[in-house]
Coordinates of C-alpha atoms and ligand atoms in Angstrom, one line a residue:
M1 CA -0.2 0.0 -0.1
D2 CA 1.3 3.2 -1.1
E3 CA 2.5 5.7 1.7
I4 CA 3.1 9.8 1.6
I5 CA 6.2 10.4 3.5
I6 CA 6.0 14.4 4.8
R7 CA 8.8 16.2 6.4
G8 CA 7.1 19.2 7.9
G9 CA 8.0 23.0 9.0
R10 CA 8.8 24.1 5.7
P11 CA 6.4 27.1 4.7
L12 CA 5.1 26.9 1.5
A13 CA 6.0 29.6 -1.1
G14 CA 5.2 30.2 -4.9
T15 CA 2.5 30.0 -7.6
T16 CA 0.0 27.1 -8.1
L17 CA -2.7 26.3 -10.6
V18 CA -5.6 24.8 -9.6
S19 CA -7.3 21.9 -11.7
G20 CA -10.8 21.3 -12.7
A21 CA -13.5 20.4 -10.5
K22 CA -13.7 17.1 -9.8
N23 CA -17.4 17.3 -8.2
A24 CA -18.4 19.6 -11.6
A25 CA -16.7 17.3 -13.9
L26 CA -18.5 14.3 -12.5
P27 CA -22.4 15.3 -13.2
I28 CA -21.2 16.8 -16.9
L29 CA -19.9 13.5 -18.0
F30 CA -22.9 11.9 -17.3
A31 CA -24.9 14.5 -19.2
S32 CA -23.4 12.9 -21.9
I33 CA -25.8 10.1 -22.0
L34 CA -28.4 12.6 -22.9
S35 CA -27.3 13.1 -26.5
P36 CA -26.6 11.1 -29.5
E37 CA -24.4 14.0 -30.5
R38 CA -20.7 14.9 -29.6
C39 CA -19.9 16.1 -26.1
R40 CA -16.4 17.3 -25.5
L41 CA -15.4 18.1 -21.8
E42 CA -12.1 20.2 -21.1
N43 CA -10.3 20.7 -18.0
V44 CA -11.1 17.0 -16.6
P45 CA -9.0 16.5 -13.7
K46 CA -6.9 13.6 -13.8
V47 CA -8.3 11.9 -10.7
A48 CA -9.4 8.2 -9.9
D49 CA -13.2 9.5 -9.4
C50 CA -13.1 11.0 -12.8
R51 CA -11.9 7.4 -13.7
T52 CA -14.3 5.7 -12.8
A53 CA -17.5 8.0 -14.6
R54 CA -15.1 6.9 -17.6
H55 CA -15.2 3.1 -17.0
L56 CA -18.9 3.4 -15.9
L57 CA -20.0 5.1 -18.9
E58 CA -18.2 2.8 -21.3
R59 CA -20.1 -0.2 -19.3
I60 CA -23.6 1.9 -20.5
G61 CA -22.0 1.9 -23.7
V62 CA -21.0 5.7 -24.2
E63 CA -18.3 6.2 -26.7
L64 CA -15.4 7.6 -25.2
V65 CA -12.0 9.4 -26.6
E66 CA -9.6 10.8 -24.0
L67 CA -7.6 13.7 -25.8
E68 CA -4.3 13.9 -24.6
E69 CA -2.8 16.6 -26.8
A70 CA -6.0 18.7 -25.6
G71 CA -4.5 18.4 -22.0
S72 CA -7.2 16.5 -20.0
A73 CA -10.2 16.8 -22.7
V74 CA -12.5 13.9 -23.5
V75 CA -15.0 13.4 -26.1
L76 CA -18.1 11.1 -25.4
R77 CA -21.0 10.3 -27.4
T78 CA -23.8 8.3 -27.0
P79 CA -25.7 7.2 -30.3
T80 CA -27.4 4.2 -28.1
I81 CA -26.4 2.1 -25.1
L82 CA -25.7 -1.6 -24.4
S83 CA -26.7 -1.4 -20.8
Y84 CA -29.5 0.4 -18.2
E85 CA -27.1 -0.7 -15.7
A86 CA -25.1 0.8 -13.3
P87 CA -23.3 -1.8 -11.5
Y88 CA -22.2 -2.3 -7.8
E89 CA -18.9 -2.9 -8.6
L90 CA -18.6 0.7 -9.7
V91 CA -21.5 2.3 -7.6
K92 CA -19.4 1.5 -4.3
T93 CA -16.3 2.2 -5.9
M94 CA -18.0 5.8 -6.5
R95 CA -21.2 6.9 -5.2
A96 CA -21.4 9.6 -7.6
S97 CA -22.3 6.8 -10.2
F98 CA -26.1 7.2 -8.6
L99 CA -25.9 9.9 -11.4
A100 CA -26.6 7.8 -14.2
L101 CA -29.4 7.0 -13.0
G102 CA -31.4 10.6 -14.1
P103 CA -30.1 10.5 -17.8
L104 CA -30.6 6.5 -18.4
L105 CA -34.3 6.9 -17.5
A106 CA -35.1 10.3 -19.0
R107 CA -33.3 9.1 -23.1
F108 CA -34.1 5.4 -22.6
G109 CA -37.2 5.2 -20.1
A110 CA -35.6 2.6 -17.7
A111 CA -32.4 2.4 -15.7
R112 CA -30.7 -0.1 -13.2
V113 CA -28.5 1.2 -10.6
A114 CA -27.0 -0.2 -7.4
T115 CA -28.0 1.5 -4.4
P116 CA -25.1 3.2 -2.9
G117 CA -24.2 2.1 1.0
G118 CA -23.5 4.2 3.4
C119 CA -19.9 5.6 3.6
A120 CA -17.3 6.9 5.7
I121 CA -18.9 10.0 6.3
G122 CA -22.3 9.6 6.9
S123 CA -25.5 7.2 5.7
R124 CA -26.0 9.4 2.9
P125 CA -29.3 8.0 1.5
V126 CA -30.6 8.7 -2.0
D127 CA -34.3 8.7 -0.9
L128 CA -34.4 12.8 -2.2
H129 CA -33.2 11.7 -5.9
L130 CA -35.6 8.5 -5.9
E131 CA -38.6 10.8 -4.6
G132 CA -37.9 13.4 -7.1
M133 CA -38.3 11.1 -10.1
A134 CA -41.0 9.1 -8.6
R135 CA -43.0 12.7 -8.7
M136 CA -41.8 12.9 -12.4
G137 CA -43.8 9.9 -12.9
A138 CA -41.2 7.1 -12.7
D139 CA -41.9 3.5 -11.4
V140 CA -39.2 3.0 -8.7
R141 CA -38.4 0.0 -7.4
H142 CA -36.0 -2.0 -5.1
S143 CA -34.3 -5.2 -5.9
H144 CA -31.5 -7.4 -4.7
G145 CA -29.7 -4.2 -4.0
Y146 CA -30.6 -2.2 -7.0
V147 CA -32.9 0.7 -7.6
E148 CA -35.1 -0.4 -10.7
A149 CA -36.8 2.6 -12.2
S150 CA -38.6 3.0 -15.8
A151 CA -40.5 6.0 -16.9
P152 CA -44.4 6.1 -17.5
S153 CA -45.1 4.7 -20.8
R154 CA -48.3 6.8 -22.3
G155 CA -47.9 5.4 -26.3
E156 CA -44.4 7.3 -26.4
S157 CA -41.5 5.4 -27.2
P158 CA -39.6 5.2 -25.0
A159 CA -41.5 6.4 -22.3
R160 CA -41.0 9.6 -21.2
L161 CA -40.7 11.6 -17.4
R162 CA -42.9 14.3 -16.9
G163 CA -41.9 18.0 -15.8
T164 CA -43.4 18.7 -12.1
R165 CA -42.7 20.5 -8.9
I166 CA -40.3 19.3 -6.6
A167 CA -39.4 20.7 -2.9
L168 CA -36.4 19.3 -1.8
P169 CA -36.7 19.4 2.2
F170 CA -32.9 19.5 2.1
P171 CA -30.6 21.4 -0.7
S172 CA -28.6 18.3 -1.6
V173 CA -26.2 18.3 -4.3
G174 CA -26.8 15.3 -6.0
A175 CA -30.4 14.9 -6.0
T176 CA -30.4 18.6 -7.7
E177 CA -27.8 17.2 -10.0
N178 CA -30.0 14.1 -11.2
L179 CA -33.4 15.8 -11.1
M180 CA -31.7 18.5 -13.5
L181 CA -30.6 15.5 -15.4
A182 CA -34.0 13.9 -15.8
A183 CA -35.6 16.8 -16.0
S184 CA -34.1 18.2 -19.4
L185 CA -35.2 15.1 -21.4
A186 CA -38.8 15.5 -19.4
I187 CA -42.6 16.4 -21.0
G188 CA -42.7 20.1 -19.6
T189 CA -41.4 22.3 -17.2
T190 CA -39.8 20.7 -14.0
V191 CA -39.3 23.0 -10.8
I192 CA -36.8 22.2 -8.3
E193 CA -37.5 24.1 -4.8
N194 CA -34.7 24.3 -2.5
A195 CA -32.3 23.3 -5.2
A196 CA -28.3 23.1 -4.0
R197 CA -26.6 26.5 -5.3
E198 CA -23.3 25.2 -5.5
P199 CA -21.2 26.6 -8.3
E200 CA -20.6 22.9 -9.9
I201 CA -25.0 23.1 -10.5
V202 CA -24.2 26.3 -12.0
D203 CA -21.7 24.9 -14.3
L204 CA -24.1 21.9 -15.1
A205 CA -26.8 24.1 -15.8
E206 CA -24.6 25.8 -18.4
V207 CA -23.9 22.5 -19.9
L208 CA -27.8 21.5 -20.2
S209 CA -28.7 24.6 -21.7
E210 CA -25.9 24.4 -24.0
M211 CA -27.7 21.2 -25.1
G212 CA -30.9 22.7 -25.5
A213 CA -32.6 22.1 -22.6
H214 CA -33.5 25.6 -20.6
V215 CA -32.2 26.0 -17.3
G216 CA -33.4 28.7 -15.4
G217 CA -32.7 30.2 -11.6
A218 CA -29.2 27.8 -11.2
G219 CA -27.2 29.4 -8.4
S220 CA -30.9 30.1 -6.6
S221 CA -33.0 28.2 -4.7
V222 CA -35.4 27.4 -7.5
I223 CA -34.3 25.9 -10.5
E224 CA -36.7 25.7 -13.1
V225 CA -35.9 23.3 -16.3
H226 CA -37.8 23.3 -19.7
G227 CA -37.2 19.7 -20.9
R228 CA -36.9 19.0 -24.7
D229 CA -37.6 16.0 -26.7
E230 CA -33.8 15.6 -28.1
L231 CA -30.6 17.3 -26.9
G232 CA -27.6 18.2 -28.7
G233 CA -24.0 17.9 -27.7
F234 CA -21.9 20.0 -25.7
C235 CA -18.4 21.8 -25.6
H236 CA -17.5 22.8 -22.2
R237 CA -14.5 23.7 -20.0
V238 CA -15.3 22.6 -16.7
I239 CA -14.7 25.3 -13.6
P240 CA -12.0 24.9 -11.1
D241 CA -12.0 23.0 -8.2
R242 CA -12.8 25.5 -5.1
I243 CA -12.1 22.8 -2.7
E244 CA -8.5 22.3 -4.5
A245 CA -7.7 25.8 -4.5
G246 CA -9.4 26.1 -1.0
T247 CA -7.1 23.3 0.4
F248 CA -3.7 25.0 -1.2
L249 CA -5.1 28.5 0.5
I250 CA -5.4 26.2 4.1
A251 CA -1.9 24.5 3.7
A252 CA -0.2 28.2 2.5
A253 CA -1.5 29.2 6.0
A254 CA -0.9 26.4 8.1
T255 CA 2.8 26.4 7.1
G256 CA 2.9 30.1 7.6
G257 CA 3.8 30.4 3.9
D258 CA 3.2 32.7 1.0
V259 CA 1.3 31.5 -1.7
T260 CA -0.2 32.4 -4.5
V261 CA -3.0 30.3 -5.8
R262 CA -3.9 31.1 -9.5
G263 CA -7.1 29.7 -11.7
A264 CA -8.9 30.1 -8.5
R265 CA -12.6 31.8 -8.4
S266 CA -12.8 34.1 -5.4
E267 CA -16.5 34.0 -5.5
H268 CA -16.9 30.2 -4.9
L269 CA -14.6 30.7 -2.0
G270 CA -16.1 33.5 0.0
S271 CA -16.8 31.5 3.3
L272 CA -13.4 30.2 3.3
L273 CA -12.0 33.7 2.7
E274 CA -13.8 35.2 5.3
A275 CA -12.7 32.1 7.9
L276 CA -9.2 32.7 6.8
S277 CA -9.2 36.3 7.4
G278 CA -10.8 36.3 10.4
A279 CA -8.1 33.8 11.7
G280 CA -5.4 36.6 11.1
V281 CA -4.4 35.2 7.6
D282 CA -3.6 37.9 5.2
L283 CA -5.2 37.5 1.4
E284 CA -5.1 39.4 -1.4
T285 CA -7.4 38.5 -4.5
E286 CA -6.6 39.9 -8.0
G287 CA -8.4 38.4 -10.9
D288 CA -8.2 34.5 -10.7
A289 CA -5.1 34.7 -8.3
I290 CA -5.3 34.4 -4.4
R291 CA -2.6 35.2 -2.4
V292 CA -2.2 34.0 1.1
R293 CA 0.4 35.2 3.4
A294 CA 0.2 34.0 7.1
S295 CA 3.2 35.8 8.8
R296 CA 1.6 37.2 12.1
G297 CA -0.1 35.3 15.0
L298 CA -3.0 33.2 14.2
R299 CA -6.1 32.9 16.2
G300 CA -8.8 30.7 16.4
I301 CA -12.5 31.0 15.0
D302 CA -15.9 29.3 15.3
V303 CA -16.9 28.0 11.9
A304 CA -20.3 25.9 11.1
T305 CA -20.6 24.1 7.4
A306 CA -23.4 24.9 5.0
P307 CA -24.8 24.6 2.0
F308 CA -23.0 26.9 -0.2
P309 CA -22.7 29.8 0.2
G310 CA -22.0 28.6 3.5
F311 CA -18.4 27.2 4.6
P312 CA -18.2 23.6 2.6
T313 CA -17.7 20.5 4.4
D314 CA -15.4 19.6 1.9
L315 CA -12.7 22.2 3.4
Q316 CA -13.8 21.3 7.2
A317 CA -11.2 18.8 7.6
Q318 CA -8.4 20.8 5.7
L319 CA -9.7 24.3 8.2
M320 CA -9.4 21.9 11.7
A321 CA -5.9 21.0 10.7
F322 CA -5.1 24.8 10.2
L323 CA -6.7 25.7 13.3
C324 CA -4.7 23.1 15.6
R325 CA -2.4 25.9 16.1
A326 CA -3.8 29.0 15.8
E327 CA -4.1 30.5 19.4
G328 CA -7.0 30.0 21.3
E329 CA -10.2 28.2 21.2
S330 CA -11.7 27.3 17.8
V331 CA -15.6 25.4 17.5
I332 CA -15.9 23.6 14.3
T333 CA -19.7 22.3 13.6
E334 CA -20.7 19.8 11.0
T335 CA -24.1 20.2 9.8
I336 CA -23.8 18.5 6.4
F337 CA -22.6 14.8 7.0
E338 CA -22.8 13.2 10.7
N339 CA -19.8 11.2 10.5
R340 CA -17.3 13.7 9.1
F341 CA -14.9 13.9 12.4
M342 CA -12.5 10.8 11.3
H343 CA -9.4 13.2 10.8
V344 CA -9.8 13.9 14.4
Q345 CA -8.1 11.1 16.0
E346 CA -5.4 11.0 13.7
L347 CA -4.7 15.1 14.3
V348 CA -4.7 14.0 18.0
R349 CA -2.1 11.7 16.8
L350 CA -0.1 14.6 15.6
G351 CA -0.7 16.7 19.0
A352 CA -3.5 18.0 18.2
D353 CA -6.2 18.8 21.4
I354 CA -9.5 18.3 19.9
R355 CA -12.6 17.5 21.6
V356 CA -15.8 16.1 19.6
D357 CA -19.3 16.5 21.0
G358 CA -21.8 15.2 18.6
S359 CA -21.5 17.7 15.7
K360 CA -19.3 20.0 17.3
A361 CA -15.6 19.8 17.3
T362 CA -13.5 22.2 19.9
V363 CA -9.8 22.9 19.0
R364 CA -7.4 24.0 21.7
G365 CA -4.8 25.9 19.5
V366 CA -1.1 23.7 20.8
P367 CA 2.2 25.7 19.9
S368 CA 3.3 22.8 17.5
L369 CA 2.4 19.3 16.2
E370 CA 5.1 16.8 16.0
G371 CA 5.3 14.4 12.8
A372 CA 3.8 10.6 13.4
E373 CA 2.4 7.9 11.7
V374 CA -1.2 8.5 10.7
M375 CA -4.3 6.5 8.2
A376 CA -6.5 8.6 5.6
T377 CA -9.9 7.6 6.2
D378 CA -11.5 9.5 3.0
L379 CA -10.4 11.9 0.4
R380 CA -10.6 15.2 3.0
A381 CA -9.7 13.5 5.9
S382 CA -6.5 12.5 4.0
V383 CA -5.5 16.1 2.7
C384 CA -6.3 17.2 6.0
L385 CA -3.4 15.3 7.4
V386 CA -1.6 16.6 4.7
V387 CA -2.0 20.1 6.0
A388 CA -1.4 18.9 9.3
A389 CA 2.0 17.4 8.5
L390 CA 3.6 20.6 6.3
G391 CA 3.2 22.2 9.6
A392 CA 4.3 19.7 11.7
A393 CA 7.7 19.3 13.2
N394 CA 9.7 16.2 12.0
T395 CA 8.4 13.6 9.6
T396 CA 5.0 12.0 9.3
R397 CA 3.7 8.7 7.4
L398 CA 0.4 8.8 5.7
Q399 CA -1.0 5.7 4.9
R400 CA -3.7 4.9 2.8
V401 CA -3.0 7.9 0.5
Y402 CA -5.3 6.2 -2.3
H403 CA -8.1 8.2 -1.0
L404 CA -6.1 11.3 -2.3
D405 CA -6.0 10.2 -5.4
R406 CA -9.9 10.3 -5.7
G407 CA -10.1 14.0 -5.9
Y408 CA -6.4 15.7 -6.1
E409 CA -4.6 16.1 -9.5
H410 CA -0.8 15.7 -9.2
L411 CA -1.1 16.7 -5.6
E412 CA 2.5 15.8 -4.4
E413 CA 4.2 17.4 -7.3
K414 CA 2.0 20.9 -6.8
L415 CA 3.0 20.6 -3.4
T416 CA 6.8 19.8 -4.1
A417 CA 6.9 22.9 -6.6
L418 CA 5.8 25.2 -3.7
G419 CA 8.9 23.6 -1.3
A420 CA 7.3 21.2 0.3
D421 CA 9.4 17.8 1.0
L422 CA 7.2 15.0 0.8
R423 CA 7.5 11.5 -1.5
R424 CA 5.2 8.9 -2.0
V425 CA 6.8 5.7 -0.9
R426 CA 4.6 2.9 -3.9
G427 CA 3.7 -0.1 -1.4
P428 CA 3.9 -4.0 -3.3
A429 CA 0.1 -4.6 -2.8
A430 CA -3.4 -3.1 -3.6
T431 CA -5.5 -2.3 -0.6
F432 CA -8.4 -3.2 1.7
A433 CA -10.6 -0.8 0.0
H434 CA -9.7 -2.4 -3.4
T435 CA -10.9 -5.7 -3.0
F436 CA -13.9 -4.2 -1.1
G437 CA -14.9 -1.1 -2.3
D438 CA -14.1 0.8 0.6
E439 CA -16.6 3.9 1.0
S440 CA -15.0 6.9 1.2
G441 CA -14.4 10.5 0.2
D442 CA -17.4 11.6 -2.0
G443 CA -18.8 8.6 -0.3
A444 CA -17.8 5.9 -2.4
G445 CA -14.8 4.1 -2.5
S446 CA -11.8 4.8 -3.0
S447 CA -9.2 3.2 -4.2
G448 CA -10.8 0.8 -6.6
A449 CA -9.6 3.4 -9.1
S450 CA -6.5 4.7 -8.3
N451 CA -5.1 1.2 -7.1
G452 CA -6.3 -0.5 -9.9
S453 CA -9.4 -2.4 -9.6
V454 CA -11.0 -0.3 -11.9
E455 CA -7.8 0.5 -14.1
G456 CA -6.7 -3.0 -14.2
G457 CA -3.7 -2.3 -11.9
E458 CA -2.2 -4.4 -8.8
P459 CA -3.8 -7.5 -8.0
P460 CA -6.4 -7.0 -4.7
V461 CA -4.8 -8.2 -1.2
L462 CA -7.0 -8.5 1.9
H463 CA -5.7 -7.2 4.7
A464 CA -7.8 -9.2 7.4
G465 CA -9.1 -7.2 10.1
A466 CA -8.5 -3.7 8.2
R467 CA -10.2 -1.2 9.6
G468 CA -10.8 2.6 9.8
D469 CA -10.1 2.8 5.9
G470 CA -13.5 4.7 5.4
S471 CA -15.5 1.5 5.3
A472 CA -19.1 1.5 5.6
S473 CA -18.2 -0.9 8.6
Ligands
EPZ501 C1 -21.6 16.3 -3.1 O1 -22.4 15.1 -2.5 C2 -20.2 15.9 -3.1 N1 -19.9 14.5 -4.2 C3 -19.5 16.1 -1.8 O2 -18.2 16.0 -1.9 C4 -20.1 17.1 -0.9 O3 -19.5 17.1 0.5 C5 -21.6 17.1 -0.6 O4 -22.1 17.2 -2.3 C6 -21.7 18.3 0.2 O5 -21.4 19.3 -0.3 C7 -19.9 15.3 -5.5 O6 -20.4 16.3 -5.9 C8 -19.7 14.1 -6.2 P1 -26.0 15.7 -0.7 P2 -23.9 14.2 -2.5 O7 -26.7 15.2 -1.4 O8 -24.0 15.1 -3.5 C9 -28.3 13.7 2.9 C10 -15.8 15.7 -1.9 O9 -15.2 15.3 -0.7 N2 -29.0 13.6 1.7 O10 -25.7 17.4 -0.7 O11 -23.8 12.9 -1.8 C11 -26.8 13.2 3.0 O12 -27.0 12.3 3.7 C12 -17.5 14.9 -1.9 O13 -15.6 15.9 -2.9 C13 -30.2 12.8 2.0 O14 -30.9 12.3 3.3 O15 -24.0 15.2 -1.2 C14 -26.0 14.5 3.5 O16 -26.2 14.5 5.0 C15 -17.8 14.5 -0.4 N3 -30.8 12.2 1.1 C16 -26.7 15.9 2.7 O17 -28.2 15.2 2.5 C17 -30.4 12.1 -0.2 O18 -31.3 11.7 -1.1 C18 -25.9 16.4 1.8 O19 -25.8 15.5 0.7 C19 -29.3 13.1 -0.4 C20 -28.5 13.5 0.6

């Protein structure tokens, strides 16, 4: 199993460029199922989750070509499909595979998609996706761990979903996306109330509009999708990854560094910039560049995660790593996922003083952290340990780093270019998760893709009794 060895204590310095957003690329890749025409997506990050999406799309029958010469672009075409199914082996590897449901149902009238189980960060049901599809007329059944759904047929071939009004009890990102995808080919207009407002939703709306669906209100709480009988292709560039950008800003601050993050959109990072500046970090924004400097004393702050534009749950762990050494007390409240403090015990191993009480973590700043062996449990928890280790004294060995590969493109290279001292040690065997499809990060399993279960790499090895890897157990 790979490890990353980090020698901390060096302030990061220099400039780094943000990659495309994984969480924007994934729903857009699935949008390609909606059209028989050519769909071109640029700035797709080279991360394991996007490779898993590619495998699933190919399984369904999407023709997919990666254009290496154009950087990270892919061209997709779906004249027809080979299968209505998103199998468990891929859904357990990546939870976002559930986004195949809406497009398959809308265009081909049927879908069979494995139900994602719980995951490292919470139980994460998909009830809101399914209730929304049912409101659009779908017949939704559960059978042997799969959701089998079909669109109502009134003489149309294939059967079609029907637009309707759907009020989400919680602004779920995935449910909003799945329903937008489905609504784009439904008969009539769908109104999604209490929709998620994340930038990734706006990016998906742009693509669906380019394909011919009329999407209004994306970025607000009410989204209106006027469905079309057919959709065309698209040519789109994925937005920059706000979570990656935020991670670098926090890492720079945690090491007392001076880093400019280029390609970032400050309007996507408002709550983080406010939090960092409240903690005493100097920030300057100019165009798509954000410069962060943390030379003076830093102080604790209170932060609660919330749907956009609130503080993102995907930056909670990284911010906690930073606050471990800020003077005074910080209280972090996690409101989105019920189990997203798995990194706390690992931070404590590095010398942090953190107490968890339900959804609240109280962090008392300590003067320094000390390197140790720690274990990643999900995507953002792993990168939080990297952030902590970069600011810690001595050497940290981070295990189960396959979680990182799900969502960070060239992380080690980018950090090394900023002066960090870290290296990956390749292990001889694949992971527990590889064998069992461990759930993590985006809820889904991690490493399958990064370690080869999907990529056809190393052979699986069972680490008996392995635990704390973010698996659902
Ligand atoms: C997306 O997950 C992101 N994943 C997550 O990023 C992110 O943490 C999350 O949104 C919140 O911002 C992708 O975009 C691929 P939700 P998603 O539906 O769509 C509950 C990362 O690290 N809920 O907004 O699954 C759910 O249990 C990952 O990159 C229901 O109860 O998030 C959770 O508590 C991790 N029923 C809350 O809503 C449902 O049907 C938010 O989930 C759906 C969700």
